[in-house]
mmCIF file of the C-alpha atoms, coordinates in Angstrom:
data_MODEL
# 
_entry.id   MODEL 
# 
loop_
_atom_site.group_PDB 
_atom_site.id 
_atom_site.type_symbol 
_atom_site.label_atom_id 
_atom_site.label_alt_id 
_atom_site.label_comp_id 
_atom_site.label_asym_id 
_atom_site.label_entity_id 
_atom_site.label_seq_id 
_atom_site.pdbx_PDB_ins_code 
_atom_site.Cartn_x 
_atom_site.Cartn_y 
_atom_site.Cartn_z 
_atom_site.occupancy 
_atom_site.B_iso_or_equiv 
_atom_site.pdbx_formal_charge 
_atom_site.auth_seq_id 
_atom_site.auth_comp_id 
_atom_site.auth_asym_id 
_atom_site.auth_atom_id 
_atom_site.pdbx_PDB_model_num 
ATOM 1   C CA . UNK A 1 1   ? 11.316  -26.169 -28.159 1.00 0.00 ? 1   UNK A CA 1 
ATOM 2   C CA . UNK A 1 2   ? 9.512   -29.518 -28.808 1.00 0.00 ? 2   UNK A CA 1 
ATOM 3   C CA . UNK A 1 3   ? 6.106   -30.315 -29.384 1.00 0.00 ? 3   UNK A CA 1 
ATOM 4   C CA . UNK A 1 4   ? 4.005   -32.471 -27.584 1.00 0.00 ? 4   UNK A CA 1 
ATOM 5   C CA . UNK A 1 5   ? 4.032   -35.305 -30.498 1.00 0.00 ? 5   UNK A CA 1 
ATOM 6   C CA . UNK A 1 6   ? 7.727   -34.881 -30.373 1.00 0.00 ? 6   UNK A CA 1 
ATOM 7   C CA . UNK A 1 7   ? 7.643   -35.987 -26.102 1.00 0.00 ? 7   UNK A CA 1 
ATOM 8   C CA . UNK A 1 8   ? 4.484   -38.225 -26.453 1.00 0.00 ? 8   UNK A CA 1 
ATOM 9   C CA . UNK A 1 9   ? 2.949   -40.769 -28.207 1.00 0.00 ? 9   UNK A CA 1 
ATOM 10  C CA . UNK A 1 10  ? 0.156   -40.547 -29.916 1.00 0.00 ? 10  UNK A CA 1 
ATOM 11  C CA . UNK A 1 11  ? -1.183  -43.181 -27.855 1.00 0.00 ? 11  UNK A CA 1 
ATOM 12  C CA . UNK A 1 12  ? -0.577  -41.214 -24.856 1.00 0.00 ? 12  UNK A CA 1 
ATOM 13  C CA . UNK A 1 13  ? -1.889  -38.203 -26.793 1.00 0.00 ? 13  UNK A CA 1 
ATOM 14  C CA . UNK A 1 14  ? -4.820  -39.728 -27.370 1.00 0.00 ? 14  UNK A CA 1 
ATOM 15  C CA . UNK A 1 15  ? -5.920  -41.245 -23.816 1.00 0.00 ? 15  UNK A CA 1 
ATOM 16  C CA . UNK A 1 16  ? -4.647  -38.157 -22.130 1.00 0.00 ? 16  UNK A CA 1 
ATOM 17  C CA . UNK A 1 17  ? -7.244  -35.807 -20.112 1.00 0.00 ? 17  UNK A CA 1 
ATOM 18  C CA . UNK A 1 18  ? -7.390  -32.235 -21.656 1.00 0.00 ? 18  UNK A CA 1 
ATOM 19  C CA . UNK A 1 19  ? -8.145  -29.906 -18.772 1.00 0.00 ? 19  UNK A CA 1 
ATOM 20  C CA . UNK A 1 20  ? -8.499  -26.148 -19.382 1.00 0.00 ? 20  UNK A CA 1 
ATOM 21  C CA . UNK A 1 21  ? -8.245  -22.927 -17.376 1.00 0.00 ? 21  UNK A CA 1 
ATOM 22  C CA . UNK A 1 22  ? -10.486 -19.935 -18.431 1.00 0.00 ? 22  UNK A CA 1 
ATOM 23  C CA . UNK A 1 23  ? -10.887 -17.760 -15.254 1.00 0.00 ? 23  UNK A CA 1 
ATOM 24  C CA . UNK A 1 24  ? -7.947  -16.456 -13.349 1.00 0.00 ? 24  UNK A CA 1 
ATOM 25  C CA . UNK A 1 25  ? -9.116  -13.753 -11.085 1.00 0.00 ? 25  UNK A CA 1 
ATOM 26  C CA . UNK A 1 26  ? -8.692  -13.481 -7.254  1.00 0.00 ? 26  UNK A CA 1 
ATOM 27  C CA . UNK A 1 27  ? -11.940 -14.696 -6.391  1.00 0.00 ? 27  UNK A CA 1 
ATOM 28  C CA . UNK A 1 28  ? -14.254 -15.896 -3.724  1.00 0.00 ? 28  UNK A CA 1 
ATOM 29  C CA . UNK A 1 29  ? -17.480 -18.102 -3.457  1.00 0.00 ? 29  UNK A CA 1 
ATOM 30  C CA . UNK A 1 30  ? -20.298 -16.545 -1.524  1.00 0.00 ? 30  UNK A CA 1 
ATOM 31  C CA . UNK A 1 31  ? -23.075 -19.253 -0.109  1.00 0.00 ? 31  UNK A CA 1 
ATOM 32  C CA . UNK A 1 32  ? -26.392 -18.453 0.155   1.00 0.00 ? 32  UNK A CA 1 
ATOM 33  C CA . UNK A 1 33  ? -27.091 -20.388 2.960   1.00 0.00 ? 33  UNK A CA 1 
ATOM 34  C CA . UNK A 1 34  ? -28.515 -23.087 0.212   1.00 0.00 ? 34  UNK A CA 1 
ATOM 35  C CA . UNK A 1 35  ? -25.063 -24.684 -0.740  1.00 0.00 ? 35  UNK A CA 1 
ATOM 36  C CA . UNK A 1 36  ? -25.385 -22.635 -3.787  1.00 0.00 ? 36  UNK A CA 1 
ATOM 37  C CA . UNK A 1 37  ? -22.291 -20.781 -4.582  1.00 0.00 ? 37  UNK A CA 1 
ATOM 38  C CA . UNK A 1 38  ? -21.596 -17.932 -6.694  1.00 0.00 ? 38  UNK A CA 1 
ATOM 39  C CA . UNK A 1 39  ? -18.386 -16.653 -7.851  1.00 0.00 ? 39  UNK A CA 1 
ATOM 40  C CA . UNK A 1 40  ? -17.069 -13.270 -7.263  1.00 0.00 ? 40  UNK A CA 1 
ATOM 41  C CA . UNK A 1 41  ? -14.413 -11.842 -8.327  1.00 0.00 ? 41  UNK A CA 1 
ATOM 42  C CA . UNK A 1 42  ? -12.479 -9.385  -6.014  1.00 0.00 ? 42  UNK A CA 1 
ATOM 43  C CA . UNK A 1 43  ? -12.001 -5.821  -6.702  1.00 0.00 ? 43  UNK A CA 1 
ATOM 44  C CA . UNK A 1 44  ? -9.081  -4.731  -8.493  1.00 0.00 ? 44  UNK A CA 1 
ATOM 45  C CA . UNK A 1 45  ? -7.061  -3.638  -5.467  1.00 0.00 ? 45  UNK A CA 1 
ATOM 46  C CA . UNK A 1 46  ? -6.591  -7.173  -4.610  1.00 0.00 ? 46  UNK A CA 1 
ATOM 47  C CA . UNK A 1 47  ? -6.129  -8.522  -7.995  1.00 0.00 ? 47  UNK A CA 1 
ATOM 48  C CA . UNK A 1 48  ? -2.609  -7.117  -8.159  1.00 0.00 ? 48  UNK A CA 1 
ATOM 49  C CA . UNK A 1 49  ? -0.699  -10.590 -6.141  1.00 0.00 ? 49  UNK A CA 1 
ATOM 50  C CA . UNK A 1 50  ? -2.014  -14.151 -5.612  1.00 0.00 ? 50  UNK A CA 1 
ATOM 51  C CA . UNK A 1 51  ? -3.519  -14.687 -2.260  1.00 0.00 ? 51  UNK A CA 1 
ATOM 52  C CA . UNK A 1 52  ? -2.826  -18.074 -0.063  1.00 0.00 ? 52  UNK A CA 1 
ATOM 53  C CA . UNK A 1 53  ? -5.032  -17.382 2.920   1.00 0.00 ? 53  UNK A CA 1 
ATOM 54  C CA . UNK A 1 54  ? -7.408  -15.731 4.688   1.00 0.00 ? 54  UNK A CA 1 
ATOM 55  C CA . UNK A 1 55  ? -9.343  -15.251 7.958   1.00 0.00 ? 55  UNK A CA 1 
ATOM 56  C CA . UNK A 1 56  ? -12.899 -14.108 8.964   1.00 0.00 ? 56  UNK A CA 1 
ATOM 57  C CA . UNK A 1 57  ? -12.343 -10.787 11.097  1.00 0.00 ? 57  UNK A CA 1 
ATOM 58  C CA . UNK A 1 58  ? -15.289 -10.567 13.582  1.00 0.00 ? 58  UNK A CA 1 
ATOM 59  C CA . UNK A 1 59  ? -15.766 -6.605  13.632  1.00 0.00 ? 59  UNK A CA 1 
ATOM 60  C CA . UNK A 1 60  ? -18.764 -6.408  14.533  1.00 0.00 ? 60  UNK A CA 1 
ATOM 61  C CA . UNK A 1 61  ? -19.533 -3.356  11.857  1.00 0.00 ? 61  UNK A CA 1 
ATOM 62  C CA . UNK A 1 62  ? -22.328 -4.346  9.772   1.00 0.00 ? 62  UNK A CA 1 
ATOM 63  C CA . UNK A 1 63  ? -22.655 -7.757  10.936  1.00 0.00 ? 63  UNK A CA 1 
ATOM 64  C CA . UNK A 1 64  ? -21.042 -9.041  7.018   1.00 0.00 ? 64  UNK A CA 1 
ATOM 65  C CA . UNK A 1 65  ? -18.002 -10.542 6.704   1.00 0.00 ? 65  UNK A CA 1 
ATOM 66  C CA . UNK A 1 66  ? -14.511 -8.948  6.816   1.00 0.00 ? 66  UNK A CA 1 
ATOM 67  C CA . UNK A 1 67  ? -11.788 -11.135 5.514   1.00 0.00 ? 67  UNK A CA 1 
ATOM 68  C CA . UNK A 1 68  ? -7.698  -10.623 6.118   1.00 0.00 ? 68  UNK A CA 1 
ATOM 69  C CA . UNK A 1 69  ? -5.841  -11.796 3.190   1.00 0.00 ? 69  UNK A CA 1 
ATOM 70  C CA . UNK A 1 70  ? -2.773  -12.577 2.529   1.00 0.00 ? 70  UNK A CA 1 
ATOM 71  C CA . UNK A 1 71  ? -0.398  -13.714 0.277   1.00 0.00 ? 71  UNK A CA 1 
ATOM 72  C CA . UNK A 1 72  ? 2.115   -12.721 -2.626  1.00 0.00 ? 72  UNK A CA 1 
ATOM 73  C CA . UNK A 1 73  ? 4.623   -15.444 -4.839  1.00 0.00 ? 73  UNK A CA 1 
ATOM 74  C CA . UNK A 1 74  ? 8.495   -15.116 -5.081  1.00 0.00 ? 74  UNK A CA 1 
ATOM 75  C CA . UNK A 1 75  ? 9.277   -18.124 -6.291  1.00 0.00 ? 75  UNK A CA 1 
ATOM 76  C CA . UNK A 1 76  ? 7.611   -17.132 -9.872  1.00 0.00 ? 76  UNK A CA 1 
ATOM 77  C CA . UNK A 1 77  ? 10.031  -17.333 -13.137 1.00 0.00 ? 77  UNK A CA 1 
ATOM 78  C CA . UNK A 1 78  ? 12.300  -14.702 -14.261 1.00 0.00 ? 78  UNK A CA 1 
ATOM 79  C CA . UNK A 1 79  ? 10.513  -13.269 -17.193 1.00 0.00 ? 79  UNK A CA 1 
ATOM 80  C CA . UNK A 1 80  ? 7.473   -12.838 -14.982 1.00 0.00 ? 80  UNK A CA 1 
ATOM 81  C CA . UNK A 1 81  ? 9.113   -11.171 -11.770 1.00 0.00 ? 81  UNK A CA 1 
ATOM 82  C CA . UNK A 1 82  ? 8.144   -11.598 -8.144  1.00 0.00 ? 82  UNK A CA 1 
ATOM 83  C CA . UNK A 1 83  ? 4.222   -11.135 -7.077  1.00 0.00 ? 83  UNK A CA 1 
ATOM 84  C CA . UNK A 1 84  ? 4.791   -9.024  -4.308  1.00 0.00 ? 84  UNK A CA 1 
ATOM 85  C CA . UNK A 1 85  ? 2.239   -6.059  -4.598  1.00 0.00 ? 85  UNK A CA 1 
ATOM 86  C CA . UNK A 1 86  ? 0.101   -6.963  -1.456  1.00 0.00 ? 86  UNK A CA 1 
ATOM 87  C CA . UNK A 1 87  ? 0.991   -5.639  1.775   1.00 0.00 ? 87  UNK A CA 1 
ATOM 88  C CA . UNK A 1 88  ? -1.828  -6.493  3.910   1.00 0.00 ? 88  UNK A CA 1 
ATOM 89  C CA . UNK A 1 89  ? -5.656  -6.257  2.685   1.00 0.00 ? 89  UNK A CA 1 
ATOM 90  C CA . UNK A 1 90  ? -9.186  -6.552  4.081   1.00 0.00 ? 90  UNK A CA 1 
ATOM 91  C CA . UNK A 1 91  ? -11.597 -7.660  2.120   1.00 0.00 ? 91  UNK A CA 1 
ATOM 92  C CA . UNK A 1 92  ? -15.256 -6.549  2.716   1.00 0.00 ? 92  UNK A CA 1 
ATOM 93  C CA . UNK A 1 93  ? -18.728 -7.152  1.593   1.00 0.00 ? 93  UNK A CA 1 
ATOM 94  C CA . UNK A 1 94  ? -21.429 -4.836  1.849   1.00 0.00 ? 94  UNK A CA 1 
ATOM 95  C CA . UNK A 1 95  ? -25.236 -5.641  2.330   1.00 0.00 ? 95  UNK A CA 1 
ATOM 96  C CA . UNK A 1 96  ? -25.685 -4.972  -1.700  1.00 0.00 ? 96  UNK A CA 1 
ATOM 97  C CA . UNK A 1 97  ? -23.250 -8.060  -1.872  1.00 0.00 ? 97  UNK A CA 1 
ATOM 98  C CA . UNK A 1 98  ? -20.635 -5.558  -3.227  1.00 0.00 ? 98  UNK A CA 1 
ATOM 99  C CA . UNK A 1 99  ? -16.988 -6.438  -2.494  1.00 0.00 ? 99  UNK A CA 1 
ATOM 100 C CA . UNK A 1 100 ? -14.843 -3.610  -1.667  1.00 0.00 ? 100 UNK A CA 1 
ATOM 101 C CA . UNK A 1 101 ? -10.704 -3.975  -0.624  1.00 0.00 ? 101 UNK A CA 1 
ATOM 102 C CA . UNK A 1 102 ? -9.125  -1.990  1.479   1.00 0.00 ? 102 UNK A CA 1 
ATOM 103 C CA . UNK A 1 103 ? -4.854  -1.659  3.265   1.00 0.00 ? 103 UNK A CA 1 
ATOM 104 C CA . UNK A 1 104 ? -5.097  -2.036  6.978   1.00 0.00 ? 104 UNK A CA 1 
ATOM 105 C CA . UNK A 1 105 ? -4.228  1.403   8.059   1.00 0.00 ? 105 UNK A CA 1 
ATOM 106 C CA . UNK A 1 106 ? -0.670  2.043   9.153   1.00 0.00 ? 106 UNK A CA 1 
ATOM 107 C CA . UNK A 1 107 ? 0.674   -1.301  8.708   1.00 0.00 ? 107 UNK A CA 1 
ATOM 108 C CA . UNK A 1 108 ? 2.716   -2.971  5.706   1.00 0.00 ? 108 UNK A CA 1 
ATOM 109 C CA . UNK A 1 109 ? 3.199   -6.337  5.653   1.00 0.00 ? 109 UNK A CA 1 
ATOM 110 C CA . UNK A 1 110 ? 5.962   -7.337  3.708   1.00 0.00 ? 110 UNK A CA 1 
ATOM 111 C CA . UNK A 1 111 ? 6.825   -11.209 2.456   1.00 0.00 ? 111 UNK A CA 1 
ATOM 112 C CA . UNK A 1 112 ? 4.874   -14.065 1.218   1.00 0.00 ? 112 UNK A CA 1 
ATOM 113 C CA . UNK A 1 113 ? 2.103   -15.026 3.813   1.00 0.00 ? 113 UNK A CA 1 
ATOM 114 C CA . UNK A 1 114 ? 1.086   -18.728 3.845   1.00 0.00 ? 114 UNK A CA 1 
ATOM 115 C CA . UNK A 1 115 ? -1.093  -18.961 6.905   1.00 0.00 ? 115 UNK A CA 1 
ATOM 116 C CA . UNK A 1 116 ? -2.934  -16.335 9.159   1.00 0.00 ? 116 UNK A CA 1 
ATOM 117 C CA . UNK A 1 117 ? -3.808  -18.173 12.253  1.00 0.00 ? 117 UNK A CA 1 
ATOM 118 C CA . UNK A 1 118 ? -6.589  -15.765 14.706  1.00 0.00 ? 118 UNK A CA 1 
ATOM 119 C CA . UNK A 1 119 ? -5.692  -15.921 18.499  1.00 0.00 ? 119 UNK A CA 1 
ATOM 120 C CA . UNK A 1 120 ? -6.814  -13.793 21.222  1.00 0.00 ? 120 UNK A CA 1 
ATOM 121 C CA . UNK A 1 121 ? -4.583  -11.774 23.490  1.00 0.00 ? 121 UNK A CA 1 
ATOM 122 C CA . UNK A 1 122 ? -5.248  -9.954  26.884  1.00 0.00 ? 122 UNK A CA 1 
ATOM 123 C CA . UNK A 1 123 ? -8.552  -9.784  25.029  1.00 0.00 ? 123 UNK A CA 1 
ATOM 124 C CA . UNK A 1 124 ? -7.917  -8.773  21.944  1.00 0.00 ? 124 UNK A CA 1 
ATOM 125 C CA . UNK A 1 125 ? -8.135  -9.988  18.406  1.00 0.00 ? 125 UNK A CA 1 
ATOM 126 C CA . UNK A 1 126 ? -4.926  -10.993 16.835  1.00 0.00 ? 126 UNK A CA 1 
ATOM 127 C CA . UNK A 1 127 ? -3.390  -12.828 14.174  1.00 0.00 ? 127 UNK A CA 1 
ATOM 128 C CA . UNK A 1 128 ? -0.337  -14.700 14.040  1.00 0.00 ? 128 UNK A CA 1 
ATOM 129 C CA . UNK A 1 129 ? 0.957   -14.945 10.106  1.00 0.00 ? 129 UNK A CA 1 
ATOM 130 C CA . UNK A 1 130 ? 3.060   -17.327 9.058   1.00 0.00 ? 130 UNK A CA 1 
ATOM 131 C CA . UNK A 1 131 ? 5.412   -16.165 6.088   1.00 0.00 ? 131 UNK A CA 1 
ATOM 132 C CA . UNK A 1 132 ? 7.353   -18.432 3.847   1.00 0.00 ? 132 UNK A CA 1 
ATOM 133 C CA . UNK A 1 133 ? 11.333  -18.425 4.867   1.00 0.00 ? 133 UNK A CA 1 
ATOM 134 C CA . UNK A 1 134 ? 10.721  -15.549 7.125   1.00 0.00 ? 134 UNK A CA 1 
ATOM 135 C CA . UNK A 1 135 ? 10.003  -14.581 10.738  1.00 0.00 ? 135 UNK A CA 1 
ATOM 136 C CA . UNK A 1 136 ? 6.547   -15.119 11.921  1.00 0.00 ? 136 UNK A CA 1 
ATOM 137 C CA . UNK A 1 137 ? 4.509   -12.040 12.751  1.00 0.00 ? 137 UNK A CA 1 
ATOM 138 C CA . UNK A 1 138 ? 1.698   -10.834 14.998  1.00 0.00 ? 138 UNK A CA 1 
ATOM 139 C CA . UNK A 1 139 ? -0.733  -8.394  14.464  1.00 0.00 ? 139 UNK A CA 1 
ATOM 140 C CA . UNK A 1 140 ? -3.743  -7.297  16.083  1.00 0.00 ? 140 UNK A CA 1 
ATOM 141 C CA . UNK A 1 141 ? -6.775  -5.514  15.801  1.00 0.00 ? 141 UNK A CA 1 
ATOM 142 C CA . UNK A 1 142 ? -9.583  -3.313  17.580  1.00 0.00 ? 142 UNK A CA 1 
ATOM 143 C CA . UNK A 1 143 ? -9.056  -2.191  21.302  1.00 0.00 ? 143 UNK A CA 1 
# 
């Protein structure tokens, strides 16, 4: 319940650097080849948990990017609840530059992913996903 003069000096006040936050959406940056970036925000089907991570899918549909993401926050405080709404998404971008999020059919992935690593087996495209204090998993995709 104390205010910042009451922990600080006003020395320290003073000399301190002010930073501020003003967007908080899930989000990605989209190069144009140029190194200029611009900002998108994702649809609202993947604005419901934070993401950590993400991989590239290569699926060969309309030659655009596919991304896995993954995430979700336990750790977060009481009043606020866990972040634990995702279950698996794929994120995808359409030749009109239009984002568009969709579940990966059948499959719920439950915990908070940290890391989505791609490997190949026998052939095929999979993912190994590393969750925070839980079992890793494997998943793959395509034929």
């Amino acid at each position: 319940k104390a205010t910042l003069p009451e922990l600080f000096t006003q020395e320290k006040l003073t000399t301190s650097t002010v930073l501020e936050a003003n967007y908080f959406s899930n989000a990605i940056l989209l190069n144009d080849g140029q190194q200029h970036f611009t900002v998108k925000a994702l649809p609202w089907q993947a604005q419901l948990s934070p993401y950590k991570t993400g991989v590239v899918l290569d699926t060969g549909m309309n030659g655009l990017p596919h991304i896995l993401l993954g995430g979700n926050f336990y750790d977060n405080n009481i009043q606020m609840g866990r972040y634990d709404a995702d279950f698996g998404t794929i994120l995808s971008l359409n030749e009109h530059q239009q984002l568009t999020a969709s579940t990966i059919n059948g499959l719920i992935i439950k915990g908070q992913i940290r890391h989505i690593l791609p490997i190949t087996i026998k052939g095929k495209s999979c993912f190994i996903l590393a969750r925070n204090n839980d079992s890793t998993m494997v998943i793959g995709f395509g034929k």
